[in-house]
Amino acid sequence: MRKVLAALLASAMVFSLAACGGGDSKETEAPTEAAKETEAATEAPKETEAATEAGTEAATEAAGESQAAASGEGLKIGVCIYKFDDNFMTLYRQELETYLKETYGAEVTVVDGKGDQAEQTNQIDNFISQGVDVLILNLVQASATETVAKTCADAGIPAVFINREPDAAELERWESEGVAATYVGADARQSGTFQGEIILDTPNKGDINGDGKVSYIMLIGDPENVDAQYRTEFSVKALTDAGTEVEELFAQRGDWDQAKGQELTANALAQFGDQIEVVFANNDAMALGAIEAIEAEQRKMNEDIYLVGVDALDEATAAIKEGRMTGTVLNDHIGQSHTAADVAIKMANGEKVDTKYTVDYVKVTE
Ligand code: BGC
């Protein structure tokens, strides 16, 4: 599995670099190709290894090129994370910091917004008064993007927004007004679609009890976040687009959190018991919580219930391998953090960049 995951990460990285080279939202429209290639690679381990090597070479070359094109020596970079206590953003920020330091020799300071937009706004103001060269921003509230982008623009500091996608109108404003701001992330619609497709790929297409419909529960991340909105919508849409009837038994917010995922699933199981055929979790942290609740009820994974998450945390891929979870979708924190860093360095060196860069998701099953 480790090998497969390494291959997935490497191939996802190649796509991310492609996105970085010419990228705008167009890249998002060819996700399935990427996924297909990865699936094919998973079936043919030898090819996967070759692909991994090729991927690594391409990655190294591209990193070398961007290093030559834009130096990070002496640059001061401020990074604001919405909260440190988030499994996925922990992997992301650690990779981002290491990559910025090791690849570019930049001076990096990473701060914890503790889930509080007012606190984070102060941190941004502090970075601005310290005169950082560029800011990398994972906002607590995506709805604060316009205000923050204006503050940064007034201070003449370029801003790279990550992880929480701003409104399309705000991206258009950056484009039309020539604002030095960009968004680096992934298209959450794709992750939702992949979750639904994983269920459609099961032997009974998710209809375990054969009553002609898939009865599911939905563990929602933070409802203000487009990742949560799109994953909730597109996971189910993949089923209905395939002509499958669905029934939503339960949908509640779990704020991306493992303990809440456990609690919500336990409540749903107590209320709906065997009627639940599929658990959709907007992320793996909540899915890991769901596993605890499902196992406490002695339900049999992949026999009388299915469970899918997003992120491909190590704990989740291990659970999939052990048959304790059906599947997940790789949210490529390596590709995203490297793209964010590459773009930040370019902006700090005064280069013009696109307003949006996306990195593909990849399906992960046994
Ligand atoms: C990830 C979640 C994470 C969230 C934070 C999402 O893209 O899938 O695990 O909690 O970002 O904003």
Short mmCIF file of C-alpha atoms and ligand atoms in Angstrom, two decimals:
data_model
loop_
_atom_site.label_atom_id
_atom_site.label_comp_id
_atom_site.label_asym_id
_atom_site.label_seq_id
_atom_site.Cartn_x
_atom_site.Cartn_y
_atom_site.Cartn_z
CA MET A 1 0.00 0.00 0.00
CA ARG A 2 2.84 2.36 0.96
CA LYS A 3 4.35 1.79 -2.46
CA VAL A 4 1.05 2.38 -4.18
CA LEU A 5 0.48 5.52 -2.16
CA ALA A 6 3.98 6.75 -2.92
CA ALA A 7 3.22 6.17 -6.59
CA LEU A 8 -0.07 7.99 -6.27
CA LEU A 9 1.62 10.92 -4.62
CA ALA A 10 4.35 11.00 -7.22
CA SER A 11 1.93 10.88 -10.12
CA ALA A 12 -0.31 13.45 -8.47
CA MET A 13 2.78 15.61 -8.15
CA VAL A 14 3.42 15.42 -11.88
CA PHE A 15 -0.13 16.67 -12.48
CA SER A 16 0.39 19.40 -9.95
CA LEU A 17 3.52 20.52 -11.72
CA ALA A 18 1.62 20.50 -14.97
CA ALA A 19 -0.98 22.68 -13.28
CA CYS A 20 1.77 24.92 -12.01
CA GLY A 21 3.26 25.36 -15.46
CA GLY A 22 0.32 26.61 -17.40
CA GLY A 23 -2.42 26.13 -14.98
CA ASP A 24 -5.74 27.63 -14.47
CA SER A 25 -9.10 26.06 -13.92
CA LYS A 26 -8.78 24.22 -17.23
CA GLU A 27 -6.69 21.55 -15.54
CA THR A 28 -9.63 20.78 -13.32
CA GLU A 29 -11.64 19.66 -16.29
CA ALA A 30 -9.45 16.68 -17.01
CA PRO A 31 -9.49 14.96 -13.63
CA THR A 32 -10.78 11.62 -14.75
CA GLU A 33 -7.84 11.08 -17.06
CA ALA A 34 -5.51 11.50 -14.13
CA ALA A 35 -7.54 9.13 -12.03
CA LYS A 36 -7.70 6.59 -14.82
CA GLU A 37 -3.98 6.65 -15.27
CA THR A 38 -3.49 6.14 -11.58
CA GLU A 39 -5.96 3.30 -11.48
CA ALA A 40 -4.22 1.66 -14.39
CA ALA A 41 -0.90 2.17 -12.68
CA THR A 42 -2.26 0.56 -9.53
CA GLU A 43 -3.15 -2.53 -11.51
CA ALA A 44 0.27 -2.75 -13.11
CA PRO A 45 2.88 -2.39 -10.39
CA LYS A 46 5.86 -2.42 -12.75
CA GLU A 47 4.47 0.46 -14.75
CA THR A 48 3.74 2.22 -11.50
CA GLU A 49 7.36 2.04 -10.47
CA ALA A 50 8.46 3.35 -13.84
CA ALA A 51 5.89 6.10 -13.59
CA THR A 52 7.12 6.93 -10.10
CA GLU A 53 10.68 7.27 -11.30
CA ALA A 54 9.61 9.37 -14.24
CA GLY A 55 7.48 11.43 -11.90
CA THR A 56 10.30 11.96 -9.47
CA GLU A 57 12.65 13.00 -12.25
CA ALA A 58 10.10 15.39 -13.68
CA ALA A 59 9.49 16.78 -10.21
CA THR A 60 13.19 17.23 -9.53
CA GLU A 61 13.79 18.88 -12.87
CA ALA A 62 10.86 21.21 -12.45
CA ALA A 63 11.92 22.09 -8.91
CA GLY A 64 15.43 22.76 -10.21
CA GLU A 65 14.06 24.99 -12.93
CA SER A 66 11.86 27.00 -10.62
CA GLN A 67 14.76 27.36 -8.20
CA ALA A 68 16.94 28.66 -10.98
CA ALA A 69 14.16 30.93 -12.18
CA ALA A 70 13.29 32.33 -8.77
CA SER A 71 15.48 32.33 -5.72
CA GLY A 72 14.04 32.27 -2.23
CA GLU A 73 17.23 33.20 -0.37
CA GLY A 74 16.53 35.98 2.09
CA LEU A 75 12.78 36.03 1.40
CA LYS A 76 10.53 36.31 4.43
CA ILE A 77 7.34 34.28 4.15
CA GLY A 78 4.41 34.41 6.56
CA VAL A 79 2.10 31.41 6.67
CA CYS A 80 -1.29 31.55 8.41
CA ILE A 81 -3.04 28.22 9.07
CA TYR A 82 -6.73 28.20 10.11
CA LYS A 83 -5.92 25.92 13.04
CA PHE A 84 -3.02 23.62 13.82
CA ASP A 85 -5.35 21.01 15.30
CA ASP A 86 -6.49 19.62 11.92
CA ASN A 87 -5.07 16.31 10.67
CA PHE A 88 -4.89 17.24 7.00
CA MET A 89 -3.64 20.81 7.48
CA THR A 90 -0.93 19.49 9.82
CA LEU A 91 0.53 17.35 7.02
CA TYR A 92 0.11 20.25 4.63
CA ARG A 93 1.84 22.90 6.76
CA GLN A 94 4.73 20.63 7.72
CA GLU A 95 5.39 19.82 4.07
CA LEU A 96 5.02 23.48 3.08
CA GLU A 97 7.50 24.69 5.68
CA THR A 98 10.09 22.00 4.90
CA TYR A 99 9.81 22.53 1.16
CA LEU A 100 10.09 26.35 1.39
CA LYS A 101 13.15 26.07 3.60
CA GLU A 102 14.90 23.21 1.85
CA THR A 103 14.13 24.02 -1.77
CA TYR A 104 14.28 27.80 -1.61
CA GLY A 105 16.20 28.65 1.58
CA ALA A 106 13.39 31.02 2.54
CA GLU A 107 12.75 32.32 6.04
CA VAL A 108 9.36 30.92 7.04
CA THR A 109 7.10 31.66 10.01
CA VAL A 110 3.94 29.59 10.44
CA VAL A 111 1.19 30.70 12.85
CA ASP A 112 -1.92 29.03 14.30
CA GLY A 113 -5.23 30.87 13.76
CA LYS A 114 -6.89 28.58 16.35
CA GLY A 115 -10.12 28.61 14.37
CA ASP A 116 -10.64 32.32 15.17
CA GLN A 117 -10.84 34.78 12.26
CA ALA A 118 -10.26 37.84 14.50
CA GLU A 119 -7.07 36.28 15.87
CA GLN A 120 -5.92 35.39 12.37
CA THR A 121 -6.59 38.90 11.10
CA ASN A 122 -4.23 40.19 13.84
CA GLN A 123 -1.61 37.68 12.75
CA ILE A 124 -1.91 38.90 9.16
CA ASP A 125 -1.55 42.53 10.31
CA ASN A 126 1.57 41.56 12.30
CA PHE A 127 3.14 39.86 9.30
CA ILE A 128 2.39 42.97 7.23
CA SER A 129 4.01 45.29 9.76
CA GLN A 130 7.05 43.00 9.88
CA GLY A 131 7.32 43.51 6.12
CA VAL A 132 7.12 39.92 4.89
CA ASP A 133 7.68 39.43 1.15
CA VAL A 134 4.66 37.19 0.60
CA LEU A 135 1.82 35.66 2.63
CA ILE A 136 0.42 32.12 2.33
CA LEU A 137 -3.07 32.13 3.79
CA ASN A 138 -5.37 29.32 4.92
CA LEU A 139 -8.19 31.54 6.15
CA VAL A 140 -10.40 30.59 9.06
CA GLN A 141 -13.36 31.93 7.07
CA ALA A 142 -13.22 31.85 3.29
CA SER A 143 -15.78 34.68 3.39
CA ALA A 144 -13.00 36.97 4.72
CA THR A 145 -11.01 36.56 1.49
CA GLU A 146 -11.97 39.86 -0.15
CA THR A 147 -11.16 41.95 2.95
CA VAL A 148 -7.86 40.15 3.51
CA ALA A 149 -6.90 40.38 -0.17
CA LYS A 150 -7.55 44.13 -0.06
CA THR A 151 -5.43 44.54 3.11
CA CYS A 152 -2.55 42.68 1.48
CA ALA A 153 -2.88 44.61 -1.79
CA ASP A 154 -2.89 47.96 0.09
CA ALA A 155 0.32 46.88 1.82
CA GLY A 156 1.83 45.78 -1.50
CA ILE A 157 2.27 42.19 -0.30
CA PRO A 158 1.29 39.34 -2.64
CA ALA A 159 -1.07 36.75 -1.20
CA VAL A 160 -1.41 33.03 -1.92
CA PHE A 161 -4.72 31.69 -0.59
CA ILE A 162 -4.74 27.95 0.03
CA ASN A 163 -7.15 25.12 0.89
CA ARG A 164 -10.38 27.16 1.19
CA GLU A 165 -11.55 28.27 -2.20
CA PRO A 166 -12.76 31.87 -2.47
CA ASP A 167 -15.84 32.87 -4.48
CA ALA A 168 -15.46 32.85 -8.25
CA ALA A 169 -16.35 36.58 -8.24
CA GLU A 170 -13.34 37.34 -6.03
CA LEU A 171 -11.00 35.43 -8.37
CA GLU A 172 -12.45 37.42 -11.27
CA ARG A 173 -11.79 40.66 -9.37
CA TRP A 174 -8.12 39.69 -8.93
CA GLU A 175 -7.91 39.04 -12.65
CA SER A 176 -9.67 42.20 -13.80
CA GLU A 177 -7.99 44.52 -11.28
CA GLY A 178 -4.56 42.88 -11.60
CA VAL A 179 -4.45 42.09 -7.85
CA ALA A 180 -1.33 40.13 -6.81
CA ALA A 181 -3.33 37.28 -5.31
CA THR A 182 -3.90 33.66 -6.27
CA TYR A 183 -5.66 30.53 -5.02
CA VAL A 184 -3.97 27.12 -4.82
CA GLY A 185 -6.16 24.15 -3.99
CA ALA A 186 -8.09 21.27 -5.43
CA ASP A 187 -11.53 21.06 -7.02
CA ALA A 188 -13.69 19.61 -4.28
CA ARG A 189 -16.37 18.59 -6.78
CA GLN A 190 -13.92 16.03 -8.10
CA SER A 191 -13.36 14.52 -4.64
CA GLY A 192 -17.12 14.18 -4.10
CA THR A 193 -17.58 12.55 -7.50
CA PHE A 194 -14.78 10.09 -6.74
CA GLN A 195 -16.40 9.17 -3.42
CA GLY A 196 -19.66 8.38 -5.23
CA GLU A 197 -17.82 6.40 -7.90
CA ILE A 198 -16.08 4.29 -5.25
CA ILE A 199 -19.55 3.30 -3.98
CA LEU A 200 -20.77 2.61 -7.55
CA ASP A 201 -17.76 0.32 -8.01
CA THR A 202 -18.82 -1.98 -5.13
CA PRO A 203 -20.47 -5.28 -6.18
CA ASN A 204 -23.99 -4.09 -5.29
CA LYS A 205 -23.34 -0.42 -6.15
CA GLY A 206 -24.04 0.52 -2.53
CA ASP A 207 -27.51 -1.07 -2.43
CA ILE A 208 -26.63 -3.72 0.14
CA ASN A 209 -30.18 -4.71 1.07
CA GLY A 210 -31.37 -4.78 -2.55
CA ASP A 211 -34.35 -2.46 -2.01
CA GLY A 212 -33.52 -0.43 -5.12
CA LYS A 213 -32.02 2.56 -3.35
CA VAL A 214 -28.83 3.55 -1.54
CA SER A 215 -29.57 4.75 1.99
CA TYR A 216 -26.77 6.89 3.32
CA ILE A 217 -25.65 9.21 6.07
CA MET A 218 -23.48 12.28 5.43
CA LEU A 219 -20.82 13.55 7.83
CA ILE A 220 -20.37 17.17 6.82
CA GLY A 221 -17.13 19.10 7.47
CA ASP A 222 -17.62 22.81 8.09
CA PRO A 223 -20.72 23.83 6.12
CA GLU A 224 -19.22 27.26 5.31
CA ASN A 225 -16.35 25.57 3.47
CA VAL A 226 -16.82 24.78 -0.23
CA ASP A 227 -14.92 21.53 0.21
CA ALA A 228 -17.71 20.38 2.53
CA GLN A 229 -20.46 21.75 0.29
CA TYR A 230 -19.15 20.21 -2.91
CA ARG A 231 -18.23 16.85 -1.39
CA THR A 232 -21.71 16.59 0.13
CA GLU A 233 -23.36 17.44 -3.17
CA PHE A 234 -21.16 15.64 -5.68
CA SER A 235 -20.79 12.32 -3.83
CA VAL A 236 -24.56 11.87 -4.05
CA LYS A 237 -24.75 13.37 -7.54
CA ALA A 238 -22.38 10.66 -8.83
CA LEU A 239 -24.96 8.08 -7.70
CA THR A 240 -28.01 9.87 -9.09
CA ASP A 241 -26.20 10.66 -12.37
CA ALA A 242 -25.64 6.92 -12.72
CA GLY A 243 -29.39 6.39 -12.33
CA THR A 244 -29.17 5.14 -8.74
CA GLU A 245 -31.95 6.09 -6.36
CA VAL A 246 -30.76 7.51 -3.04
CA GLU A 247 -32.22 8.15 0.40
CA GLU A 248 -30.58 10.53 2.84
CA LEU A 249 -31.19 9.29 6.37
CA PHE A 250 -29.01 11.76 8.25
CA ALA A 251 -26.70 14.69 7.46
CA GLN A 252 -24.96 16.70 10.16
CA ARG A 253 -21.90 18.85 10.61
CA GLY A 254 -18.85 17.25 12.20
CA ASP A 255 -16.41 20.15 11.58
CA TRP A 256 -13.76 17.86 10.03
CA ASP A 257 -13.20 16.37 13.47
CA GLN A 258 -12.62 12.71 14.39
CA ALA A 259 -14.40 12.77 17.77
CA LYS A 260 -17.43 14.44 16.18
CA GLY A 261 -17.40 11.91 13.32
CA GLN A 262 -17.56 9.14 15.91
CA GLU A 263 -20.38 10.79 17.85
CA LEU A 264 -22.51 11.56 14.79
CA THR A 265 -22.14 8.05 13.37
CA ALA A 266 -23.01 6.50 16.74
CA ASN A 267 -26.14 8.65 16.87
CA ALA A 268 -27.10 7.78 13.31
CA LEU A 269 -26.55 4.05 13.92
CA ALA A 270 -28.68 4.21 17.05
CA GLN A 271 -31.45 5.91 15.09
CA PHE A 272 -31.32 4.06 11.77
CA GLY A 273 -29.38 0.84 12.44
CA ASP A 274 -29.29 -1.59 9.51
CA GLN A 275 -31.00 0.86 7.18
CA ILE A 276 -27.64 2.63 6.78
CA GLU A 277 -25.80 1.20 3.79
CA VAL A 278 -23.28 3.97 3.11
CA VAL A 279 -21.45 6.48 5.28
CA PHE A 280 -20.08 9.43 3.32
CA ALA A 281 -17.56 11.43 5.36
CA ASN A 282 -16.35 14.76 3.96
CA ASN A 283 -12.87 13.90 5.25
CA ASP A 284 -10.86 11.01 6.68
CA ALA A 285 -10.66 12.37 10.22
CA MET A 286 -14.45 12.04 10.53
CA ALA A 287 -14.32 8.67 8.71
CA LEU A 288 -11.84 7.38 11.30
CA GLY A 289 -14.32 8.40 13.99
CA ALA A 290 -17.07 6.62 12.03
CA ILE A 291 -15.01 3.40 12.01
CA GLU A 292 -15.01 3.37 15.83
CA ALA A 293 -18.80 3.77 15.94
CA ILE A 294 -19.37 1.16 13.21
CA GLU A 295 -17.11 -1.39 14.91
CA ALA A 296 -18.77 -0.74 18.28
CA GLU A 297 -22.05 -1.86 16.64
CA GLN A 298 -20.34 -4.97 15.16
CA ARG A 299 -21.28 -3.91 11.65
CA LYS A 300 -19.21 -5.65 8.95
CA MET A 301 -17.37 -3.24 6.70
CA ASN A 302 -17.85 -3.86 2.97
CA GLU A 303 -20.45 -6.54 3.78
CA ASP A 304 -23.29 -4.74 5.53
CA ILE A 305 -21.99 -1.15 5.34
CA TYR A 306 -19.66 1.00 3.24
CA LEU A 307 -17.58 3.98 4.34
CA VAL A 308 -15.69 6.53 2.23
CA GLY A 309 -13.63 9.56 3.24
CA VAL A 310 -11.33 12.11 1.62
CA ASP A 311 -7.64 12.96 2.22
CA ALA A 312 -5.88 9.55 2.24
CA LEU A 313 -4.40 10.04 5.70
CA ASP A 314 -2.02 7.16 6.58
CA GLU A 315 -4.50 5.90 9.19
CA ALA A 316 -7.24 5.78 6.56
CA THR A 317 -5.20 3.95 3.92
CA ALA A 318 -4.15 1.44 6.61
CA ALA A 319 -7.83 0.97 7.54
CA ILE A 320 -8.73 0.39 3.86
CA LYS A 321 -6.04 -2.23 3.57
CA GLU A 322 -7.35 -3.96 6.69
CA GLY A 323 -10.90 -3.96 5.28
CA ARG A 324 -12.13 -1.51 7.93
CA MET A 325 -13.01 1.25 5.45
CA THR A 326 -14.13 1.08 1.80
CA GLY A 327 -12.10 3.84 0.22
CA THR A 328 -10.87 7.41 0.28
CA VAL A 329 -9.71 10.10 -2.12
CA LEU A 330 -6.17 11.38 -2.02
CA ASN A 331 -6.13 15.10 -1.21
CA ASP A 332 -2.60 15.74 -2.39
CA HIS A 333 -1.06 17.90 0.34
CA ILE A 334 2.36 17.44 -1.24
CA GLY A 335 1.33 18.68 -4.70
CA GLN A 336 -0.73 21.51 -3.19
CA SER A 337 1.92 22.72 -0.73
CA HIS A 338 4.67 22.59 -3.36
CA THR A 339 2.54 24.47 -5.87
CA ALA A 340 1.64 27.08 -3.22
CA ALA A 341 5.34 27.49 -2.37
CA ASP A 342 6.50 27.69 -6.00
CA VAL A 343 3.85 30.30 -6.78
CA ALA A 344 4.61 32.29 -3.59
CA ILE A 345 8.30 32.50 -4.50
CA LYS A 346 7.44 33.66 -8.00
CA MET A 347 5.12 36.36 -6.65
CA ALA A 348 7.68 37.49 -4.08
CA ASN A 349 10.08 37.91 -6.99
CA GLY A 350 7.56 40.10 -8.79
CA GLU A 351 6.44 37.54 -11.38
CA LYS A 352 2.86 37.57 -12.58
CA VAL A 353 0.98 34.35 -11.91
CA ASP A 354 -2.47 32.92 -12.65
CA THR A 355 -5.38 33.50 -10.29
CA LYS A 356 -5.98 29.79 -9.69
CA TYR A 357 -3.98 26.54 -9.56
CA THR A 358 -5.58 23.19 -8.88
CA VAL A 359 -4.11 19.81 -8.09
CA ASP A 360 -5.99 16.62 -8.94
CA TYR A 361 -7.55 14.27 -6.43
CA VAL A 362 -6.93 10.53 -6.84
CA LYS A 363 -9.22 7.61 -5.89
CA VAL A 364 -7.80 5.21 -3.31
CA THR A 365 -9.31 1.78 -2.73
CA GLU A 366 -7.97 -1.58 -1.60
C1 BGC B 1 -9.58 18.53 4.05
C2 BGC B 1 -10.01 18.40 5.48
C3 BGC B 1 -9.55 19.61 6.25
C4 BGC B 1 -10.01 20.89 5.57
C5 BGC B 1 -9.51 22.11 6.26
C6 BGC B 1 -10.07 19.84 3.48
O1 BGC B 1 -9.62 19.99 2.17
O2 BGC B 1 -10.11 17.47 3.31
O3 BGC B 1 -9.49 17.24 6.07
O4 BGC B 1 -10.05 19.53 7.57
O5 BGC B 1 -9.56 20.90 4.25
O6 BGC B 1 -9.97 23.28 5.61
#
